[in-house]
Short mmCIF file of C-alpha atoms and ligand atoms in Angstrom, two decimals:
data_model
loop_
_atom_site.label_atom_id
_atom_site.label_comp_id
_atom_site.label_asym_id
_atom_site.label_seq_id
_atom_site.Cartn_x
_atom_site.Cartn_y
_atom_site.Cartn_z
CA MET O 1 117.47 69.83 83.19
CA LEU O 2 115.58 66.97 84.61
CA PHE O 3 113.96 65.93 87.79
CA ILE O 4 112.88 62.59 89.00
CA THR O 5 111.51 61.39 92.24
CA TYR O 6 109.39 58.72 93.73
CA LEU O 7 107.78 61.41 95.81
CA LYS O 8 104.93 63.71 95.25
CA TYR O 9 106.32 67.14 94.77
CA PHE O 10 105.80 70.40 93.01
CA ILE O 11 108.26 72.67 91.36
CA SER O 12 108.63 75.91 89.56
CA PHE O 13 111.89 77.34 88.44
CA TYR O 14 113.70 79.73 86.19
CA ILE O 15 117.14 80.55 84.98
CA ILE O 16 118.68 83.96 85.22
CA GLU O 17 121.45 84.98 82.92
CA ILE O 18 124.00 86.79 85.00
CA VAL O 19 125.17 89.80 83.05
CA HIS O 20 126.78 91.79 85.82
CA GLY O 21 128.03 91.06 89.31
CA GLU O 22 124.58 91.80 90.59
CA TRP O 23 121.39 91.21 88.76
CA ASN O 24 117.77 92.05 88.58
CA THR O 25 115.56 89.03 88.22
CA LYS O 26 113.08 90.70 85.93
CA ASP O 27 115.71 92.15 83.62
CA PHE O 28 117.66 89.02 82.95
CA MET O 29 115.25 86.18 83.38
CA LYS O 30 115.36 84.19 80.19
CA ARG O 31 111.92 83.41 78.87
CA GLU O 32 113.08 80.34 76.98
CA HIS O 33 114.53 78.80 80.15
CA SER O 34 111.76 79.82 82.54
CA LEU O 35 108.94 77.83 83.98
CA VAL O 36 106.69 80.10 85.99
CA LYS O 37 103.07 80.11 87.04
CA PRO O 38 100.59 79.77 85.53
CA TYR O 39 101.89 76.79 83.59
CA TYR O 40 99.68 77.18 80.56
CA GLY O 41 100.57 75.69 77.24
CA THR O 42 98.60 74.86 74.16
CA GLY O 43 96.93 71.55 74.80
CA VAL O 44 99.48 69.24 76.38
CA ASP O 45 102.41 71.26 75.10
CA LEU O 46 104.37 73.66 77.22
CA PRO O 47 106.50 76.10 75.24
CA TYR O 48 110.24 75.36 75.61
CA TRP O 49 109.62 72.34 77.84
CA GLN O 50 109.13 68.62 77.37
CA PHE O 51 107.97 66.27 80.06
CA THR O 52 107.94 62.50 80.36
CA GLY O 53 106.81 59.68 82.61
CA SER O 54 104.44 60.49 85.44
CA THR O 55 104.91 64.26 85.20
CA ILE O 56 101.74 66.31 85.00
CA VAL O 57 101.45 70.04 84.44
CA THR O 58 98.57 72.04 85.87
CA PRO O 59 98.21 75.84 85.95
CA ASN O 60 99.39 75.90 89.58
CA TYR O 61 102.03 73.22 89.78
CA VAL O 62 104.19 70.70 88.01
CA ARG O 63 104.07 67.33 89.69
CA LEU O 64 106.80 64.92 88.74
CA THR O 65 105.48 61.89 90.55
CA PRO O 66 102.50 60.92 92.68
CA ASP O 67 103.01 59.39 96.11
CA LEU O 68 103.26 55.85 94.74
CA GLN O 69 106.09 53.38 94.34
CA SER O 70 108.28 53.17 91.25
CA LYS O 71 107.13 56.36 89.62
CA ARG O 72 109.44 58.45 87.55
CA GLY O 73 108.83 61.82 85.98
CA THR O 74 111.00 64.36 84.22
CA ILE O 75 110.73 67.79 82.72
CA TRP O 76 113.37 69.12 80.36
CA ASN O 77 114.07 72.54 78.98
CA SER O 78 114.35 72.30 75.20
CA VAL O 79 116.61 75.31 74.58
CA PRO O 80 120.39 74.95 75.02
CA ILE O 81 121.99 77.40 77.45
CA SER O 82 124.44 79.68 75.67
CA SER O 83 125.48 81.82 78.62
CA ARG O 84 128.72 81.12 80.47
CA LYS O 85 127.27 82.61 83.65
CA TRP O 86 123.92 81.56 84.92
CA GLU O 87 121.83 80.99 87.96
CA MET O 88 118.86 78.71 88.28
CA GLN O 89 116.34 79.00 91.09
CA ILE O 90 113.88 76.23 91.87
CA GLN O 91 110.91 76.22 94.16
CA PHE O 92 110.01 72.69 95.09
CA LYS O 93 108.11 70.62 97.57
CA VAL O 94 108.78 67.05 98.58
CA HIS O 95 106.02 65.40 100.53
CA GLY O 96 104.23 62.13 100.97
CA LYS O 97 102.39 59.93 103.38
CA GLY O 98 103.74 57.07 105.44
CA ASN O 99 106.96 57.10 107.39
CA LYS O 100 108.28 60.58 106.91
CA ASP O 101 111.86 59.41 106.79
CA LEU O 102 111.50 56.46 104.47
CA PHE O 103 109.47 57.37 101.41
CA GLY O 104 110.93 58.54 98.18
CA ASP O 105 114.16 58.14 96.31
CA GLY O 106 115.21 61.59 95.25
CA LEU O 107 115.36 64.13 92.51
CA ALA O 108 118.05 65.76 90.44
CA VAL O 109 118.71 68.83 88.38
CA TRP O 110 120.67 68.17 85.22
CA TYR O 111 122.87 70.43 83.13
CA VAL O 112 123.98 67.91 80.59
CA LYS O 113 124.72 67.23 76.95
CA ASP O 114 122.16 64.48 76.56
CA ARG O 115 118.59 65.29 77.44
CA LEU O 116 115.43 63.20 77.48
CA GLN O 117 117.39 60.02 78.07
CA ASP O 118 115.59 57.81 80.52
CA GLY O 119 117.91 56.01 82.91
CA PRO O 120 118.66 54.72 86.40
CA VAL O 121 120.24 57.83 87.91
CA PHE O 122 117.33 59.86 89.25
CA GLY O 123 115.52 59.53 85.95
CA SER O 124 118.40 60.16 83.60
CA ARG O 125 121.20 58.17 82.04
CA ASP O 126 124.23 56.87 83.88
CA PHE O 127 127.64 57.89 82.49
CA PHE O 128 126.22 61.31 81.73
CA SER O 129 128.20 64.26 80.39
CA GLY O 130 127.75 67.39 82.44
CA LEU O 131 126.61 68.46 85.87
CA SER O 132 124.08 66.91 88.19
CA ILE O 133 122.78 68.38 91.43
CA ILE O 134 121.28 65.45 93.32
CA LEU O 135 118.77 65.73 96.13
CA ASP O 136 118.97 62.22 97.52
CA THR O 137 116.20 61.41 99.97
CA TYR O 138 116.87 57.71 100.41
CA SER O 139 119.87 56.20 102.13
CA ASN O 140 120.91 53.14 100.13
CA HIS O 141 124.26 52.85 101.83
CA ASN O 142 124.28 50.22 104.57
CA GLY O 143 127.86 50.55 105.72
CA PRO O 144 129.42 53.25 107.82
CA HIS O 145 127.84 56.50 106.85
CA ASN O 146 129.22 59.96 106.97
CA HIS O 147 126.00 61.85 106.40
CA GLN O 148 122.28 61.85 107.01
CA HIS O 149 119.53 62.13 104.41
CA PRO O 150 118.14 64.06 102.65
CA TYR O 151 121.48 64.96 101.16
CA ILE O 152 122.32 67.43 98.39
CA SER O 153 125.43 66.82 96.32
CA ALA O 154 126.99 67.85 93.04
CA MET O 155 128.58 65.51 90.53
CA ILE O 156 130.49 66.31 87.33
CA ASN O 157 130.89 63.61 84.72
CA ASN O 158 132.59 63.36 81.35
CA GLY O 159 130.64 60.28 80.38
CA THR O 160 133.00 57.74 81.93
CA VAL O 161 131.97 57.67 85.59
CA HIS O 162 129.25 55.46 87.02
CA TYR O 163 126.83 56.79 89.65
CA ASP O 164 126.76 54.22 92.43
CA HIS O 165 123.40 54.20 94.21
CA ASP O 166 124.69 51.59 96.68
CA ARG O 167 127.07 54.19 98.04
CA ASP O 168 124.70 57.12 97.46
CA GLY O 169 127.21 58.53 95.02
CA THR O 170 129.44 59.73 97.82
CA HIS O 171 132.71 58.64 96.23
CA THR O 172 132.02 60.52 92.98
CA GLN O 173 130.61 63.74 94.40
CA LEU O 174 132.32 67.12 94.24
CA ALA O 175 130.79 68.15 97.54
CA GLY O 176 127.59 67.70 99.48
CA CYS O 177 125.61 68.62 102.54
CA GLU O 178 122.63 67.46 104.53
CA ALA O 179 119.40 69.38 104.01
CA LYS O 180 116.10 68.65 105.73
CA PHE O 181 113.74 69.63 102.92
CA ARG O 182 111.20 66.83 103.19
CA ASN O 183 107.60 67.15 104.37
CA LEU O 184 107.77 70.81 105.28
CA ASN O 185 104.69 72.99 105.32
CA HIS O 186 106.38 75.91 103.60
CA ASP O 187 107.94 76.12 100.15
CA THR O 188 111.55 75.12 99.77
CA HIS O 189 114.04 76.59 97.31
CA ILE O 190 117.39 75.79 95.81
CA ALA O 191 119.61 78.03 93.72
CA ILE O 192 122.41 76.79 91.50
CA ARG O 193 124.81 79.42 90.30
CA TYR O 194 127.70 79.05 87.89
CA GLU O 195 130.01 82.01 87.46
CA ASN O 196 133.76 82.33 86.81
CA ASP O 197 134.15 78.55 86.93
CA VAL O 198 132.68 78.48 90.43
CA LEU O 199 129.59 76.45 91.19
CA THR O 200 127.53 77.58 94.17
CA VAL O 201 124.50 75.74 95.47
CA SER O 202 122.32 77.58 97.97
CA THR O 203 119.17 76.51 99.74
CA ASP O 204 116.28 78.19 101.46
CA ILE O 205 114.52 75.45 103.34
CA GLU O 206 113.84 77.16 106.65
CA ASN O 207 111.19 79.59 105.36
CA LYS O 208 113.43 82.57 106.08
CA ALA O 209 113.47 83.89 102.51
CA ALA O 210 117.25 83.88 102.66
CA TRP O 211 119.83 81.82 100.83
CA LYS O 212 122.26 79.60 102.67
CA GLU O 213 125.33 78.40 100.75
CA1 CA I 1 120.20 57.22 97.71
#
């Protein structure tokens, strides 16, 4: 998993292994895939996690990038996922100064074969193998547009497909939707669930403590 952004933002997240149709977070939360407060490690190390670029880890938050141009930060889980059913929940915050609709580039969650590979697609390599959930906050596309930003989309790749920033990846996405998650005063959440070959992405960005698919 990886995140990159040119925004200042904080995250915490964890993966739940889905054992039954319904689950209890405490029972099935996988320690080796979890990143929960307080984010203490030994020295600069965080057990099961590696971070690169501008990412900093404090007891209360993980910040991938400061509110400055051309910053890139990632954090990767170091343990492969063995479960065929899983859900990942992320608490995040995207905020910055300046024009509230212009700053930032985006962030992504990666479920991929190759990790820790710096690249041009939201901090990771192009032609990746796996799944990417992209939270695109910047509209690169100048032509006719069929959606507003921020925009959340999913992309599957077998290593042969190029992510085209100029078209905001719209021609290679599985699906996508608009989501106004930027510069909110409350915490925002996203859940990514994979079960029975079905991928479901839900958000809670309206501070209602409820998921919206
Ligand atoms: Ca974009």
